[in-house]
Amino acid sequence: MNVISNHMPTAELQTLDAAHHMHPFTDGAALAKTGARIITAANGVMLTDSDGHQILDAMAGLWCVNIGYGRYELADVAARQMKELPYYNTFFQTSHVPVIALSAKLAELAPNDLNNVFYAGSGSEANDTNIRLVRHYWAIKGQPNKNIIISRKNAYHGSTLGGGSLGGMPKMQTQGVPVIPGIHHIDQPDWWSEGGDKAPEEFGLERARQLEAAIHELGADRVAAFIAEPVQGAGGVIVPPSTYWPEIQRICDEHGILLIADEVICGFGRTGHWFGTDYYGIRPHIMTIAKGLSSGYAPIGGSMVCDEVAETVAQGGDFNHGYTYSGHPVSCAVAMENLRIMEEEKIVENVAQETGPYLKAKWESLASHPLVGEAKIVGMMGSIALTPHKESRAKFAAVAGTVGFACRTRCFANGLVMRHVGDRLVISPPLVITKAEIDTLIERAIKSLDETLEQIKADGLYKVG
Ligand SMILES: *Cc1c(COP(=O)(O)O)cnc(C)c1O
């Protein structure tokens, strides 16, 4: 077998990696200098790197390893499926057992009448599908000009040309995107950064009503859909004020706009409910799913579509769209096994009733740390905003993200993966994290915050910018 051994020295692996591997979302020159951290194994919530360090993965990989690492049941199912039927396509009126089983299971789990699944290989691809799906839907209904999609600034909807165009992070709106015309961005409901003197509830309403203003400006006959993450993930785990989603729902209903909930992170238990949609009580026409669907053990994504939209599209002749790996049998079988484990072990219920509240109390207590302004958490996705002055929610006297990056670096050194988004630190641990592991997570986070505070005081950065 030609597998690169884990026992090759780290430096050699790093050299090969830097020489031949172009990394996503990475400064290649900077990486070549430092060398990549190489993860060789994982179990539960713990990663092992090539030097034998144990690291608590409070990000569940990239928000996806919901059932934790090391569940051999998924590996066994994948091996069995590969032997029985490794691949067959779902184009041109063919199907196979794993895709049929998974579709029926997802229809059962999804809220309301989101009973139909169009598969993709990832969340980005699924959002590309959504762009085509909603435009095609309105065209079939005789409104081809109803094709504008409203999204939000600082949203993340993936990194393909479509996903990147839908997204609203300034850095993601460069280097070749946006390219899809007819996408309009409104402001995000980020009270901490943008709420000024307003109360959060008032600010939430105001930001929701930007959707209504945009619909009036563009014309309801031009707006096909609104897309949003129930809780923005990659944007920094921005939990919207309580007034936001009910108002968005009202506006979509009143103006006949399709609502797309991008559930790629929020879905599959992350919020303590099966979907973020359940948590907020909203009624999307389409949900984007990926990540936790297979707990990251195999690549799979998709769009869950309500009956009316699916029936309309079915009446529209060929839908000229699909991916070679739409409904890949191995990924579907792995996703089925993942969902079986989640249900049998009551993982979502446990997050809602036991570990979620336990983590919430500990996480929110971080707000009393001198470096932390607010601590937000829904289920098992949380964030803290770092600030030199809580009352004014001030920014540091340093380039945005400098302090966040410093803290993230301290976390790594202390055996904890937290991610920084600017000067916010975010967590999204495996949903199976135990109370004892939550204690470890919080201890390491506090140690890292303390060390960061010392460091930025020494560097003269603990002051308002
Ligand atoms: C990760 C993510 C995507 C993109 O999914 P990929 O599988 O990386 O293509 C889309 N939407 C949201 C909300 C995500 O977090």
Short mmCIF file of C-alpha atoms and ligand atoms in Angstrom, two decimals:
data_model
loop_
_atom_site.label_atom_id
_atom_site.label_comp_id
_atom_site.label_asym_id
_atom_site.label_seq_id
_atom_site.Cartn_x
_atom_site.Cartn_y
_atom_site.Cartn_z
CA MET A 1 0.00 0.00 0.00
CA ASN A 2 1.30 3.41 -0.93
CA VAL A 3 0.14 5.32 2.13
CA ILE A 4 2.39 8.02 3.55
CA SER A 5 3.25 6.77 6.99
CA ASN A 6 2.38 8.76 10.08
CA HIS A 7 5.87 8.02 11.25
CA MET A 8 7.57 10.21 8.66
CA PRO A 9 9.09 13.11 10.63
CA THR A 10 6.84 16.15 10.89
CA ALA A 11 9.35 18.41 9.18
CA GLU A 12 9.48 16.15 6.12
CA LEU A 13 5.69 16.05 5.90
CA GLN A 14 5.58 19.83 6.20
CA THR A 15 8.11 20.26 3.43
CA LEU A 16 6.19 17.98 1.08
CA ASP A 17 2.95 19.70 2.01
CA ALA A 18 4.35 23.16 1.35
CA ALA A 19 5.88 22.01 -1.94
CA HIS A 20 2.81 20.37 -3.47
CA HIS A 21 -0.38 21.12 -1.61
CA MET A 22 -2.28 24.34 -2.27
CA HIS A 23 -4.38 24.96 0.86
CA PRO A 24 -7.85 26.49 0.92
CA PHE A 25 -8.25 29.82 2.76
CA THR A 26 -4.51 30.01 3.48
CA ASP A 27 -1.65 32.41 2.82
CA GLY A 28 0.63 29.94 1.03
CA ALA A 29 3.86 31.89 1.57
CA ALA A 30 3.18 32.29 5.29
CA LEU A 31 2.33 28.61 5.59
CA ALA A 32 5.55 27.57 3.85
CA LYS A 33 7.48 29.42 6.55
CA THR A 34 5.66 27.97 9.56
CA GLY A 35 4.70 24.53 8.22
CA ALA A 36 1.23 23.06 8.54
CA ARG A 37 0.00 21.46 11.72
CA ILE A 38 -0.52 17.86 10.70
CA ILE A 39 -3.35 15.92 12.26
CA THR A 40 -2.81 12.18 12.20
CA ALA A 41 -5.67 10.71 14.21
CA ALA A 42 -8.72 11.61 16.25
CA ASN A 43 -11.12 10.05 18.71
CA GLY A 44 -14.20 11.53 20.35
CA VAL A 45 -13.45 15.24 20.65
CA MET A 46 -9.64 14.85 20.71
CA LEU A 47 -7.21 15.27 17.85
CA THR A 48 -3.68 13.88 17.75
CA ASP A 49 -1.05 15.72 15.75
CA SER A 50 2.11 14.34 14.13
CA ASP A 51 4.13 15.22 17.24
CA GLY A 52 1.75 13.33 19.49
CA HIS A 53 0.02 16.37 21.01
CA GLN A 54 -3.57 15.92 22.12
CA ILE A 55 -5.84 18.81 21.14
CA LEU A 56 -9.48 19.31 22.11
CA ASP A 57 -11.30 20.12 18.87
CA ALA A 58 -13.87 22.71 19.88
CA MET A 59 -14.63 23.31 16.17
CA ALA A 60 -15.67 19.74 15.24
CA GLY A 61 -13.30 19.98 12.27
CA LEU A 62 -15.05 22.65 10.21
CA TRP A 63 -18.33 22.68 12.16
CA CYS A 64 -19.14 19.23 10.88
CA VAL A 65 -18.03 16.27 13.03
CA ASN A 66 -21.25 16.33 15.04
CA ILE A 67 -21.08 12.76 16.37
CA GLY A 68 -17.37 13.03 17.13
CA TYR A 69 -14.39 11.17 15.73
CA GLY A 70 -13.72 7.46 15.77
CA ARG A 71 -17.18 6.04 15.14
CA TYR A 72 -16.22 2.84 13.33
CA GLU A 73 -19.87 2.08 12.53
CA LEU A 74 -19.65 4.72 9.79
CA ALA A 75 -16.44 3.23 8.44
CA ASP A 76 -18.02 -0.24 8.38
CA VAL A 77 -21.11 0.98 6.55
CA ALA A 78 -18.92 2.79 4.01
CA ALA A 79 -16.85 -0.35 3.40
CA ARG A 80 -19.96 -2.50 2.99
CA GLN A 81 -21.55 -0.01 0.59
CA MET A 82 -18.36 0.22 -1.48
CA LYS A 83 -18.36 -3.53 -1.88
CA GLU A 84 -22.04 -3.78 -2.75
CA LEU A 85 -22.46 -0.73 -4.99
CA PRO A 86 -19.64 1.83 -4.86
CA TYR A 87 -21.21 4.15 -7.36
CA TYR A 88 -24.19 4.66 -9.47
CA ASN A 89 -25.72 7.87 -10.68
CA THR A 90 -29.15 9.31 -10.08
CA PHE A 91 -29.51 11.01 -13.48
CA PHE A 92 -31.85 9.91 -16.27
CA GLN A 93 -34.46 8.08 -14.24
CA THR A 94 -32.19 5.81 -12.20
CA SER A 95 -31.89 5.46 -8.45
CA HIS A 96 -30.39 3.22 -5.78
CA VAL A 97 -31.25 2.02 -2.29
CA PRO A 98 -29.06 4.31 -0.11
CA VAL A 99 -30.32 7.49 -1.78
CA ILE A 100 -33.93 6.37 -1.49
CA ALA A 101 -33.52 5.47 2.18
CA LEU A 102 -31.77 8.72 3.05
CA SER A 103 -34.32 10.87 1.23
CA ALA A 104 -37.20 9.26 3.12
CA LYS A 105 -35.32 9.67 6.41
CA LEU A 106 -34.57 13.34 5.75
CA ALA A 107 -38.19 14.02 4.83
CA GLU A 108 -39.16 12.56 8.20
CA LEU A 109 -36.64 14.67 10.15
CA ALA A 110 -37.12 17.96 8.33
CA PRO A 111 -39.85 20.36 9.50
CA ASN A 112 -43.11 21.10 7.72
CA ASP A 113 -43.38 19.85 4.16
CA LEU A 114 -39.69 19.96 3.29
CA ASN A 115 -40.12 16.46 1.91
CA ASN A 116 -37.88 16.53 -1.15
CA VAL A 117 -34.10 16.38 -1.47
CA PHE A 118 -31.85 17.45 -4.34
CA TYR A 119 -28.35 16.17 -3.60
CA ALA A 120 -24.98 17.84 -4.03
CA GLY A 121 -21.46 17.03 -2.94
CA SER A 122 -21.17 19.96 -0.54
CA GLY A 123 -22.92 22.98 0.94
CA SER A 124 -21.50 25.29 -1.73
CA GLU A 125 -22.83 23.12 -4.53
CA ALA A 126 -26.20 22.91 -2.82
CA ASN A 127 -26.41 26.70 -2.74
CA ASP A 128 -25.51 26.78 -6.43
CA THR A 129 -28.44 24.43 -6.91
CA ASN A 130 -30.65 26.79 -4.91
CA ILE A 131 -29.86 29.72 -7.19
CA ARG A 132 -30.91 27.70 -10.21
CA LEU A 133 -33.85 26.12 -8.46
CA VAL A 134 -35.54 29.33 -7.33
CA ARG A 135 -34.99 31.08 -10.67
CA HIS A 136 -36.27 28.06 -12.56
CA TYR A 137 -39.27 27.85 -10.22
CA TRP A 138 -40.39 31.41 -10.90
CA ALA A 139 -39.75 31.02 -14.63
CA ILE A 140 -42.04 27.97 -14.69
CA LYS A 141 -44.64 30.09 -12.92
CA GLY A 142 -44.40 32.63 -15.75
CA GLN A 143 -42.25 35.14 -13.86
CA PRO A 144 -38.76 34.80 -15.35
CA ASN A 145 -37.83 38.27 -14.15
CA LYS A 146 -38.47 37.34 -10.56
CA ASN A 147 -34.84 36.28 -10.28
CA ILE A 148 -33.07 38.49 -7.73
CA ILE A 149 -31.82 36.77 -4.57
CA ILE A 150 -31.38 38.85 -1.46
CA SER A 151 -28.59 37.80 0.88
CA ARG A 152 -26.74 39.49 3.72
CA LYS A 153 -23.39 41.12 4.32
CA ASN A 154 -21.05 38.87 6.32
CA ALA A 155 -23.02 35.78 5.30
CA TYR A 156 -21.21 32.58 4.34
CA HIS A 157 -22.84 30.38 1.71
CA GLY A 158 -19.81 28.55 0.38
CA SER A 159 -16.95 29.14 -1.98
CA THR A 160 -18.05 28.10 -5.46
CA LEU A 161 -18.89 30.88 -7.92
CA GLY A 162 -22.53 30.71 -6.84
CA GLY A 163 -21.91 30.26 -3.12
CA GLY A 164 -19.24 32.94 -3.18
CA SER A 165 -21.56 35.36 -4.96
CA LEU A 166 -24.32 34.74 -2.43
CA GLY A 167 -21.95 35.23 0.49
CA GLY A 168 -21.33 38.65 1.92
CA MET A 169 -17.91 38.68 3.55
CA PRO A 170 -15.82 41.49 2.11
CA LYS A 171 -12.78 39.22 1.67
CA MET A 172 -14.94 36.68 -0.15
CA GLN A 173 -16.17 39.31 -2.58
CA THR A 174 -12.79 39.52 -4.32
CA GLN A 175 -10.52 37.22 -6.36
CA GLY A 176 -12.98 36.35 -9.08
CA VAL A 177 -16.30 36.66 -7.30
CA PRO A 178 -19.00 37.83 -7.28
CA VAL A 179 -19.89 36.74 -10.78
CA ILE A 180 -23.56 35.87 -10.50
CA PRO A 181 -25.72 38.87 -11.37
CA GLY A 182 -28.94 39.60 -9.51
CA ILE A 183 -27.75 39.11 -5.95
CA HIS A 184 -28.48 41.93 -3.54
CA HIS A 185 -27.02 42.22 -0.01
CA ILE A 186 -28.62 43.77 3.05
CA ASP A 187 -27.02 44.36 6.47
CA GLN A 188 -26.57 41.61 9.06
CA PRO A 189 -28.22 41.53 12.51
CA ASP A 190 -24.90 41.86 14.38
CA TRP A 191 -25.86 43.99 17.37
CA TRP A 192 -22.42 43.86 19.04
CA SER A 193 -20.60 45.42 16.09
CA GLU A 194 -23.29 47.46 14.43
CA GLY A 195 -26.11 48.04 16.92
CA GLY A 196 -24.88 51.41 18.19
CA ASP A 197 -27.09 52.80 20.97
CA LYS A 198 -30.15 50.78 20.02
CA ALA A 199 -31.59 48.02 22.17
CA PRO A 200 -30.94 44.61 20.57
CA GLU A 201 -34.66 43.98 19.91
CA GLU A 202 -35.14 47.32 18.20
CA PHE A 203 -31.98 46.77 16.15
CA GLY A 204 -33.16 43.27 15.15
CA LEU A 205 -36.42 44.67 13.80
CA GLU A 206 -34.61 47.41 11.97
CA ARG A 207 -32.25 44.99 10.25
CA ALA A 208 -35.12 42.65 9.32
CA ARG A 209 -37.02 45.57 7.80
CA GLN A 210 -34.11 46.21 5.47
CA LEU A 211 -35.42 43.16 3.66
CA GLU A 212 -38.79 44.83 3.19
CA ALA A 213 -37.13 48.06 2.05
CA ALA A 214 -35.03 46.11 -0.47
CA ILE A 215 -38.13 44.33 -1.79
CA HIS A 216 -39.88 47.70 -2.25
CA GLU A 217 -36.83 49.15 -3.94
CA LEU A 218 -36.25 46.21 -6.29
CA GLY A 219 -39.93 45.30 -6.75
CA ALA A 220 -41.61 42.18 -5.34
CA ASP A 221 -42.03 41.05 -8.94
CA ARG A 222 -38.24 40.96 -9.23
CA VAL A 223 -37.26 39.27 -5.95
CA ALA A 224 -37.15 35.47 -6.07
CA ALA A 225 -35.81 34.59 -2.65
CA PHE A 226 -34.08 35.60 0.55
CA ILE A 227 -31.26 33.39 1.83
CA ALA A 228 -29.79 33.41 5.33
CA GLU A 229 -28.19 31.22 7.95
CA PRO A 230 -30.46 30.90 11.03
CA VAL A 231 -27.36 31.75 13.09
CA GLN A 232 -24.44 33.06 11.03
CA GLY A 233 -21.58 30.62 11.54
CA ALA A 234 -18.40 31.52 9.71
CA GLY A 235 -19.30 35.21 10.10
CA GLY A 236 -18.55 34.83 13.81
CA VAL A 237 -21.51 32.95 15.33
CA ILE A 238 -23.74 36.00 15.20
CA VAL A 239 -26.92 35.18 17.14
CA PRO A 240 -29.63 37.54 15.89
CA PRO A 241 -31.83 39.48 18.33
CA SER A 242 -35.07 37.66 19.18
CA THR A 243 -37.13 40.03 17.03
CA TYR A 244 -35.25 39.31 13.83
CA TRP A 245 -36.53 35.99 12.50
CA PRO A 246 -40.25 36.50 13.18
CA GLU A 247 -40.09 39.76 11.24
CA ILE A 248 -38.17 38.16 8.35
CA GLN A 249 -40.82 35.43 8.20
CA ARG A 250 -43.63 38.02 8.11
CA ILE A 251 -41.92 39.93 5.29
CA CYS A 252 -41.29 36.83 3.16
CA ASP A 253 -44.93 35.74 3.66
CA GLU A 254 -46.43 39.11 2.84
CA HIS A 255 -44.39 39.70 -0.29
CA GLY A 256 -44.41 36.18 -1.75
CA ILE A 257 -40.64 35.70 -1.48
CA LEU A 258 -39.13 32.23 -1.14
CA LEU A 259 -37.16 31.78 2.08
CA ILE A 260 -33.97 29.73 1.92
CA ALA A 261 -32.50 28.74 5.29
CA ASP A 262 -28.85 27.82 4.92
CA GLU A 263 -28.71 25.09 7.57
CA VAL A 264 -25.25 23.81 6.65
CA ILE A 265 -23.99 24.55 10.17
CA CYS A 266 -27.24 24.90 12.14
CA GLY A 267 -28.68 21.63 10.85
CA PHE A 268 -28.38 18.21 12.49
CA GLY A 269 -28.46 19.14 16.13
CA ARG A 270 -26.10 22.07 16.36
CA THR A 271 -28.75 24.34 17.97
CA GLY A 272 -30.15 21.60 20.24
CA HIS A 273 -32.90 21.02 17.65
CA TRP A 274 -32.66 19.05 14.46
CA PHE A 275 -32.58 22.29 12.45
CA GLY A 276 -32.07 25.99 13.18
CA THR A 277 -35.43 26.38 11.51
CA ASP A 278 -37.01 24.41 14.39
CA TYR A 279 -35.16 26.52 16.94
CA TYR A 280 -36.53 29.77 15.48
CA GLY A 281 -39.90 28.42 14.38
CA ILE A 282 -39.48 29.65 10.80
CA ARG A 283 -40.92 28.07 7.67
CA PRO A 284 -38.38 28.07 4.85
CA HIS A 285 -39.26 26.81 1.37
CA ILE A 286 -35.75 25.42 0.96
CA MET A 287 -33.03 24.38 3.42
CA THR A 288 -29.39 23.93 2.47
CA ILE A 289 -27.83 20.94 4.25
CA ALA A 290 -24.30 19.48 4.39
CA LYS A 291 -21.61 19.24 7.11
CA GLY A 292 -23.38 17.50 10.06
CA LEU A 293 -25.50 15.42 7.68
CA SER A 294 -22.65 12.91 7.51
CA SER A 295 -20.71 14.33 10.48
CA GLY A 296 -18.03 15.01 7.89
CA TYR A 297 -17.23 11.30 7.43
CA ALA A 298 -18.13 11.51 3.73
CA PRO A 299 -18.81 14.51 1.50
CA ILE A 300 -22.49 15.19 0.92
CA GLY A 301 -24.80 18.19 0.72
CA GLY A 302 -28.22 18.96 -0.56
CA SER A 303 -31.29 21.14 -0.79
CA MET A 304 -34.43 20.18 1.08
CA VAL A 305 -37.35 21.53 -0.86
CA CYS A 306 -40.99 22.06 0.13
CA ASP A 307 -43.73 20.20 -1.72
CA GLU A 308 -45.08 23.15 -3.70
CA VAL A 309 -41.67 24.15 -5.08
CA ALA A 310 -40.73 20.52 -5.82
CA GLU A 311 -44.07 19.86 -7.56
CA THR A 312 -43.75 23.01 -9.65
CA VAL A 313 -40.22 22.10 -10.72
CA ALA A 314 -41.40 18.57 -11.54
CA GLN A 315 -43.96 20.08 -13.94
CA GLY A 316 -41.32 22.20 -15.67
CA GLY A 317 -39.77 19.53 -17.89
CA ASP A 318 -36.12 18.56 -17.51
CA PHE A 319 -34.26 20.35 -14.72
CA ASN A 320 -30.93 20.64 -16.51
CA HIS A 321 -28.81 20.41 -13.43
CA GLY A 322 -27.00 17.81 -11.32
CA TYR A 323 -23.66 16.56 -10.16
CA THR A 324 -21.93 13.26 -10.89
CA TYR A 325 -21.92 12.68 -7.16
CA SER A 326 -25.51 13.81 -6.45
CA GLY A 327 -26.75 11.17 -4.02
CA HIS A 328 -23.48 9.24 -3.96
CA PRO A 329 -24.31 5.80 -2.51
CA VAL A 330 -21.39 5.67 -0.06
CA SER A 331 -22.08 9.18 1.25
CA CYS A 332 -25.79 8.40 1.56
CA ALA A 333 -25.10 5.19 3.47
CA VAL A 334 -22.70 7.00 5.81
CA ALA A 335 -25.24 9.80 6.37
CA MET A 336 -27.93 7.21 7.17
CA GLU A 337 -25.69 5.58 9.76
CA ASN A 338 -24.82 8.97 11.22
CA LEU A 339 -28.52 9.82 11.58
CA ARG A 340 -29.23 6.41 13.09
CA ILE A 341 -26.60 6.99 15.76
CA MET A 342 -27.84 10.51 16.43
CA GLU A 343 -31.37 9.24 16.96
CA GLU A 344 -30.52 6.10 18.93
CA GLU A 345 -28.13 7.89 21.25
CA LYS A 346 -30.51 10.86 21.58
CA ILE A 347 -27.66 13.22 20.75
CA VAL A 348 -29.90 16.18 19.87
CA GLU A 349 -32.02 15.75 23.01
CA ASN A 350 -28.88 15.52 25.09
CA VAL A 351 -27.59 18.81 23.68
CA ALA A 352 -30.96 20.45 24.38
CA GLN A 353 -31.38 19.15 27.91
CA GLU A 354 -27.98 18.27 29.35
CA THR A 355 -24.73 19.31 27.77
CA GLY A 356 -26.05 22.38 25.94
CA PRO A 357 -27.31 24.14 29.10
CA TYR A 358 -24.12 23.08 30.92
CA LEU A 359 -21.93 24.58 28.21
CA LYS A 360 -24.12 27.69 28.00
CA ALA A 361 -23.71 28.54 31.68
CA LYS A 362 -19.95 28.12 31.50
CA TRP A 363 -19.59 29.89 28.18
CA GLU A 364 -21.66 32.89 29.25
CA SER A 365 -19.54 33.20 32.41
CA LEU A 366 -16.59 34.07 30.13
CA ALA A 367 -18.24 37.48 29.66
CA SER A 368 -16.81 38.43 33.08
CA HIS A 369 -13.25 38.03 31.77
CA PRO A 370 -11.58 41.44 31.30
CA LEU A 371 -10.95 40.71 27.61
CA VAL A 372 -14.47 39.53 26.75
CA GLY A 373 -17.38 41.82 25.89
CA GLU A 374 -20.22 39.47 25.07
CA ALA A 375 -20.55 35.69 25.11
CA LYS A 376 -23.28 34.23 22.90
CA ILE A 377 -24.31 30.63 22.47
CA VAL A 378 -27.13 28.61 20.92
CA GLY A 379 -26.95 24.87 21.54
CA MET A 380 -23.39 24.01 20.64
CA MET A 381 -22.36 27.03 18.62
CA GLY A 382 -20.92 29.92 20.57
CA SER A 383 -18.81 33.05 20.27
CA ILE A 384 -17.11 35.62 22.44
CA ALA A 385 -16.30 39.15 21.34
CA LEU A 386 -12.92 40.41 22.54
CA THR A 387 -12.74 44.09 23.43
CA PRO A 388 -10.55 46.51 25.37
CA HIS A 389 -13.68 48.25 26.74
CA LYS A 390 -16.92 46.37 27.32
CA GLU A 391 -19.31 49.24 27.93
CA SER A 392 -18.56 51.00 24.64
CA ARG A 393 -18.02 47.69 22.75
CA ALA A 394 -14.79 49.26 21.49
CA LYS A 395 -12.30 47.82 19.04
CA PHE A 396 -8.61 47.38 19.82
CA ALA A 397 -5.87 49.78 18.78
CA ALA A 398 -4.67 47.16 16.29
CA VAL A 399 -5.67 45.81 12.90
CA ALA A 400 -8.96 43.92 13.32
CA GLY A 401 -8.27 40.27 14.05
CA THR A 402 -4.80 40.79 15.56
CA VAL A 403 -5.97 40.04 19.09
CA GLY A 404 -8.32 37.28 17.94
CA PHE A 405 -5.46 35.60 16.12
CA ALA A 406 -3.19 35.95 19.14
CA CYS A 407 -5.81 34.27 21.31
CA ARG A 408 -6.38 31.49 18.81
CA THR A 409 -2.62 30.85 18.80
CA ARG A 410 -2.59 30.65 22.61
CA CYS A 411 -5.49 28.17 22.41
CA PHE A 412 -3.54 25.90 20.07
CA ALA A 413 -0.54 26.00 22.42
CA ASN A 414 -2.87 25.06 25.28
CA GLY A 415 -4.37 22.08 23.44
CA LEU A 416 -7.60 23.69 22.25
CA VAL A 417 -8.91 24.43 18.77
CA MET A 418 -11.02 27.59 18.76
CA ARG A 419 -11.30 29.63 15.61
CA HIS A 420 -11.07 33.40 15.42
CA VAL A 421 -13.25 35.51 13.15
CA GLY A 422 -11.73 38.95 13.41
CA ASP A 423 -11.67 39.60 17.14
CA ARG A 424 -14.39 37.07 17.91
CA LEU A 425 -13.52 33.56 19.03
CA VAL A 426 -15.96 30.85 18.01
CA ILE A 427 -16.67 27.29 19.07
CA SER A 428 -18.74 24.51 17.54
CA PRO A 429 -17.64 21.33 19.32
CA PRO A 430 -18.76 17.79 18.50
CA LEU A 431 -22.28 17.37 19.90
CA VAL A 432 -21.08 14.38 21.93
CA ILE A 433 -18.75 16.47 24.09
CA THR A 434 -19.15 15.43 27.73
CA LYS A 435 -19.47 17.70 30.77
CA ALA A 436 -15.92 16.80 31.84
CA GLU A 437 -14.65 17.73 28.38
CA ILE A 438 -16.62 20.98 28.53
CA ASP A 439 -14.79 21.74 31.77
CA THR A 440 -11.48 21.16 30.00
CA LEU A 441 -12.57 23.34 27.08
CA ILE A 442 -13.47 26.23 29.41
CA GLU A 443 -10.31 25.85 31.51
CA ARG A 444 -8.14 25.99 28.42
CA ALA A 445 -10.12 28.92 27.02
CA ILE A 446 -9.66 30.92 30.23
CA LYS A 447 -5.95 30.12 30.36
CA SER A 448 -5.62 31.26 26.74
CA LEU A 449 -7.60 34.45 27.40
CA ASP A 450 -5.41 35.21 30.44
CA GLU A 451 -2.23 34.72 28.42
CA THR A 452 -3.58 36.80 25.55
CA LEU A 453 -4.42 39.62 27.95
CA GLU A 454 -0.87 39.55 29.35
CA GLN A 455 0.59 39.50 25.87
CA ILE A 456 -1.45 42.39 24.48
CA LYS A 457 -0.80 44.45 27.60
CA ALA A 458 2.93 43.88 27.03
CA ASP A 459 2.48 44.80 23.36
CA GLY A 460 0.52 47.95 24.21
CA LEU A 461 -2.62 46.72 22.43
CA TYR A 462 -4.97 46.59 25.41
CA LYS A 463 -6.42 49.95 24.61
CA VAL A 464 -9.26 51.41 22.60
CA GLY A 465 -8.49 51.93 18.94
C1 LIG B 1 -19.64 25.54 5.22
C2 LIG B 1 -20.84 26.27 4.74
C3 LIG B 1 -21.23 26.24 3.40
C4 LIG B 1 -20.39 25.58 2.34
O1 LIG B 1 -20.30 24.22 2.51
P1 LIG B 1 -19.10 23.42 1.79
O2 LIG B 1 -19.44 22.00 2.08
O3 LIG B 1 -17.83 23.90 2.40
O4 LIG B 1 -19.17 23.74 0.35
C5 LIG B 1 -22.39 26.85 3.03
N1 LIG B 1 -23.15 27.48 3.94
C6 LIG B 1 -22.81 27.56 5.23
C7 LIG B 1 -23.71 28.25 6.19
C8 LIG B 1 -21.63 26.97 5.68
O5 LIG B 1 -21.26 27.08 6.95
#
